[in-house]
Short mmCIF file of C-alpha atoms and ligand atoms in Angstrom, two decimals:
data_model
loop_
_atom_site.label_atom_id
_atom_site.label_comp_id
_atom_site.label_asym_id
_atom_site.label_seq_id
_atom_site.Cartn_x
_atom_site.Cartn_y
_atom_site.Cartn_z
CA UNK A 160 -15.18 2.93 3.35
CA UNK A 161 -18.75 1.49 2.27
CA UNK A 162 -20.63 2.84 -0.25
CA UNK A 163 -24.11 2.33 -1.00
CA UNK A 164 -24.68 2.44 -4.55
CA UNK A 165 -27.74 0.96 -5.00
CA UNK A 166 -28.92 4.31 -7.29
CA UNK A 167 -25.18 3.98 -9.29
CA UNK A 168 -25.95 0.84 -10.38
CA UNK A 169 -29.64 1.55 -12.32
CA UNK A 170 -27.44 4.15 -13.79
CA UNK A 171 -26.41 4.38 -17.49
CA UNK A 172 -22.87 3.17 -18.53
CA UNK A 173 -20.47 5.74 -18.15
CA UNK A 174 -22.40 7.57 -14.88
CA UNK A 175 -19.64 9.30 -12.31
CA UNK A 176 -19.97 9.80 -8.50
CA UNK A 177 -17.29 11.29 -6.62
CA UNK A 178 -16.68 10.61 -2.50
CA UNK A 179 -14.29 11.06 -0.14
CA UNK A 180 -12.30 7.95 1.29
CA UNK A 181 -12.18 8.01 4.66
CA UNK A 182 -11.57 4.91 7.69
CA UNK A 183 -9.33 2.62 8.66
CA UNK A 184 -7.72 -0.78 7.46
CA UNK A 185 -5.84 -3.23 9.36
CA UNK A 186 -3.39 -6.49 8.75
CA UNK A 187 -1.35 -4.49 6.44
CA UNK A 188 1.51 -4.72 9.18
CA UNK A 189 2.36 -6.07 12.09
CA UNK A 190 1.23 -3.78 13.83
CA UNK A 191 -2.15 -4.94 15.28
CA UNK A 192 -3.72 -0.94 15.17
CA UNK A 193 -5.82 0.17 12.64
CA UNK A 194 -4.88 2.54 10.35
CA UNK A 195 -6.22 5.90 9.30
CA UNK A 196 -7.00 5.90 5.49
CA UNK A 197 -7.75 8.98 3.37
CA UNK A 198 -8.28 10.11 0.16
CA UNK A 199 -11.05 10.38 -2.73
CA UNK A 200 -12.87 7.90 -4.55
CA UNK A 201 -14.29 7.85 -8.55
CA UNK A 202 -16.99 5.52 -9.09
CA UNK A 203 -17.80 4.99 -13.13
CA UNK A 204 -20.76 2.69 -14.05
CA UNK A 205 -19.74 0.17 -16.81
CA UNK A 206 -21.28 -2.38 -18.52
CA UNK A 207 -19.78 -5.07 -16.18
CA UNK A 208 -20.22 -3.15 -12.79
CA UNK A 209 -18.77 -0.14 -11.67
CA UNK A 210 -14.89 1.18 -12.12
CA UNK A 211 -13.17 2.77 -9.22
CA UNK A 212 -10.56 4.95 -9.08
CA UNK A 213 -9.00 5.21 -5.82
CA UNK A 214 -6.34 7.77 -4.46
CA UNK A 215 -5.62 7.34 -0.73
CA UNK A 216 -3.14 7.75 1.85
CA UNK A 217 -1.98 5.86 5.17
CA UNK A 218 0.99 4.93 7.04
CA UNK A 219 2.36 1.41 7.44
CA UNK A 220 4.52 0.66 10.84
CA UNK A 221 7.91 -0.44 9.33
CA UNK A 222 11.65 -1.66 10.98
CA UNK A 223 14.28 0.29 9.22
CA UNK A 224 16.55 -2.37 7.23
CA UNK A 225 20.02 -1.11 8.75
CA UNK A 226 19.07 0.46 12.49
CA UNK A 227 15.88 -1.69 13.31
CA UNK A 228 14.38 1.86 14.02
CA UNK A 229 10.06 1.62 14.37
CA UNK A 230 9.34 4.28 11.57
CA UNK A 231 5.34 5.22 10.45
CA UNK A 232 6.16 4.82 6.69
CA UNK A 233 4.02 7.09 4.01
CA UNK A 234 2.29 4.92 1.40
CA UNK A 235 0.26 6.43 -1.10
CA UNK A 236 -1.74 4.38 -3.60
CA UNK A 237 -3.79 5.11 -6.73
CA UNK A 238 -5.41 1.92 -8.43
CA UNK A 239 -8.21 1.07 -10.66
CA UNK A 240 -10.13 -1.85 -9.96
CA UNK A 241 -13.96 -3.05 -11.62
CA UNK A 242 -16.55 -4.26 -8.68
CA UNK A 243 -19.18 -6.74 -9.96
CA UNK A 244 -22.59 -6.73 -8.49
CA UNK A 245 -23.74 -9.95 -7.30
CA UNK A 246 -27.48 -9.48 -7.73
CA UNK A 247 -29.49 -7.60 -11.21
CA UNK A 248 -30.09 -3.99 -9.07
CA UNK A 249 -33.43 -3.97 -11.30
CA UNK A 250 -34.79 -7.43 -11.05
CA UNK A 251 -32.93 -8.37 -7.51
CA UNK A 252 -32.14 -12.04 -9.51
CA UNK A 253 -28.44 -13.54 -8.46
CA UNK A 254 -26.04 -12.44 -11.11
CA UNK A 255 -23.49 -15.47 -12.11
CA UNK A 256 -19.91 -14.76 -10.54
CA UNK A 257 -17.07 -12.93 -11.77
CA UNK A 258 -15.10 -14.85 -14.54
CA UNK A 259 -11.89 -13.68 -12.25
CA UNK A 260 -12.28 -15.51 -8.77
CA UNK A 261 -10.28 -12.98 -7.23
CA UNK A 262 -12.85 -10.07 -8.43
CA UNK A 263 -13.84 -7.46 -5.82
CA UNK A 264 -18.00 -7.86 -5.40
CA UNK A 265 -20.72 -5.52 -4.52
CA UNK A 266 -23.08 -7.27 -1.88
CA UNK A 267 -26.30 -8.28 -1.94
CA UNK A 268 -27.64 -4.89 -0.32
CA UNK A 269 -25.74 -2.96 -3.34
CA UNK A 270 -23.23 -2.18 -0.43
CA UNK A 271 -19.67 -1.38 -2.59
CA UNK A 272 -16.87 -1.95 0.08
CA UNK A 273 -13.50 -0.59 -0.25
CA UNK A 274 -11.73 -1.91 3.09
CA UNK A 275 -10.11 -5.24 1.33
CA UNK A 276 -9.23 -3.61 -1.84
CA UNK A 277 -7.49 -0.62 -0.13
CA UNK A 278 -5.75 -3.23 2.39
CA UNK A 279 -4.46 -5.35 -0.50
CA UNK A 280 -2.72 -2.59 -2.66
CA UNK A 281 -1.03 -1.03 1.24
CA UNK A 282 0.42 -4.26 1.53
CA UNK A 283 1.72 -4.17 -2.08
CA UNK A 284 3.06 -0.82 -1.38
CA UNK A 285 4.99 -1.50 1.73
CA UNK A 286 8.93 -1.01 0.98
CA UNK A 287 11.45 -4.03 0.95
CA UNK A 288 13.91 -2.10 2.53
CA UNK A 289 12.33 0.89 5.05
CA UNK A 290 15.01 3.49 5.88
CA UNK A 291 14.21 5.37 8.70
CA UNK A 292 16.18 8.18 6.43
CA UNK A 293 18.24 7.89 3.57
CA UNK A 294 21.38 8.09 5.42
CA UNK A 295 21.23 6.12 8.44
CA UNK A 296 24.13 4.85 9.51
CA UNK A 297 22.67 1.12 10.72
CA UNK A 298 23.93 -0.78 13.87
CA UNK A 299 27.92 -1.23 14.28
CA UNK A 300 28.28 -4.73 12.82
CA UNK A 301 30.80 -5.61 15.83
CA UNK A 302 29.39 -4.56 19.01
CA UNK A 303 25.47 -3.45 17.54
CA UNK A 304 25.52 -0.21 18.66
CA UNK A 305 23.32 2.13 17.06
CA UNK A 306 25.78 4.12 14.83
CA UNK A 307 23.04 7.27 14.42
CA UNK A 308 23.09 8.10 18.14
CA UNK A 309 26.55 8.01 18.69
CA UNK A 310 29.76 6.44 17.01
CA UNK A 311 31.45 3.28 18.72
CA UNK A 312 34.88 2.75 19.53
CA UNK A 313 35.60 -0.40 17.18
CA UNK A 314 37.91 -0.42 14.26
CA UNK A 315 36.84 0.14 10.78
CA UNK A 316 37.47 -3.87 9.12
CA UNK A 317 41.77 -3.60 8.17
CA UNK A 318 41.80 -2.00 4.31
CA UNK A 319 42.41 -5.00 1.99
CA UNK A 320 46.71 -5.75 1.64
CA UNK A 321 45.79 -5.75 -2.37
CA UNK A 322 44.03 -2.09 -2.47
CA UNK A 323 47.42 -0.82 0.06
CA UNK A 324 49.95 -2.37 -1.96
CA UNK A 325 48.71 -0.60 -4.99
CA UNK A 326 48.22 2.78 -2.79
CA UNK A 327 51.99 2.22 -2.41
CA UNK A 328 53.14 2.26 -5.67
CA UNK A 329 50.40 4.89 -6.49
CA UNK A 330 48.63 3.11 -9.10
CA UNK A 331 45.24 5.47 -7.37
CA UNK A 332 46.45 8.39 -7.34
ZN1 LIG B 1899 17.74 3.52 10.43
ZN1 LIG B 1900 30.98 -0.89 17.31
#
């Protein structure tokens, strides 16, 4: 997910190149693999540095929140983000940082790397609360059995004595 866009940057303002994104990212989960990223890639010259527009797919490894299922959970990102060039790409002179300290640079060899960007917005788009699907029925809360596989012999929780003494006198109804 490197680009080399030392031609880009001698470029006039407002100059497009289109590329496929393609590689893999890791620390976005737990999971110690790296993960497949792909998707496309808009780079814009602008005064500043150059704009990219990033669309791009992976999966993050995720625990559902109610059966503590492993799951390979979809992301999907789209972002914008401006890369500033750390040397002139005419005159080869250092270029004074960023104002922003967290900006995204291009390197020294006009090299325009993706990798940390893409990993930063997966982690952003991780869910709170993975579901393994929408309806899963979580562990039994009494003796943890995993309620999707097969149903367990305990007793729903006794109904309230409030909500039953109104069912008497069929106040619900
Ligand atoms: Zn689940
Ligand atoms: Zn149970």
């Amino acid at each position: 997910m490197q680009y080399n866009i030392s031609q880009l940057l001698r470029c006039p303002v407002g100059e497009v190149r289109h590329y496929r994104v393609e590689g893999d990212v890791t620390d976005v989960d737990d999971d110690p693999q790296p993960i497949p990223v792909q998707g496309t890639v808009v780079l814009t010259r602008t005064n500043q540095g150059v704009l990219v527009r990033v669309e791009a797919a992976l999966h993050s490894t995720e625990e559902c929140a109610r059966c503590l299922a492993v799951i390979r959970y979809p992301l999907q990102l789209t972002f914008e983000e401006v890369f500033y060039p750390t040397i002139d790409p005419l005159t080869g002179i250092p270029l004074p940082p960023p104002p922003e300290p967290e900006a995204f640079l291009i390197d020294h060899n006009h090299i325009l790397d993706l990798s940390e960007a893409i990993r930063e917005y997966a982690v952003m788009a991780r869910p709170l609360q993975p579901l393994c699907r929408l309806d899963c029925a979580g562990l039994c809360p009494q003796c943890g059995a995993n309620r999707n596989l097969m149903p367990c012999a305990c007793a729903e929780p006794p109904p309230d004595p409030r909500w039953s003494a109104l069912w008497q006198l069929g106040a619900l109804e």
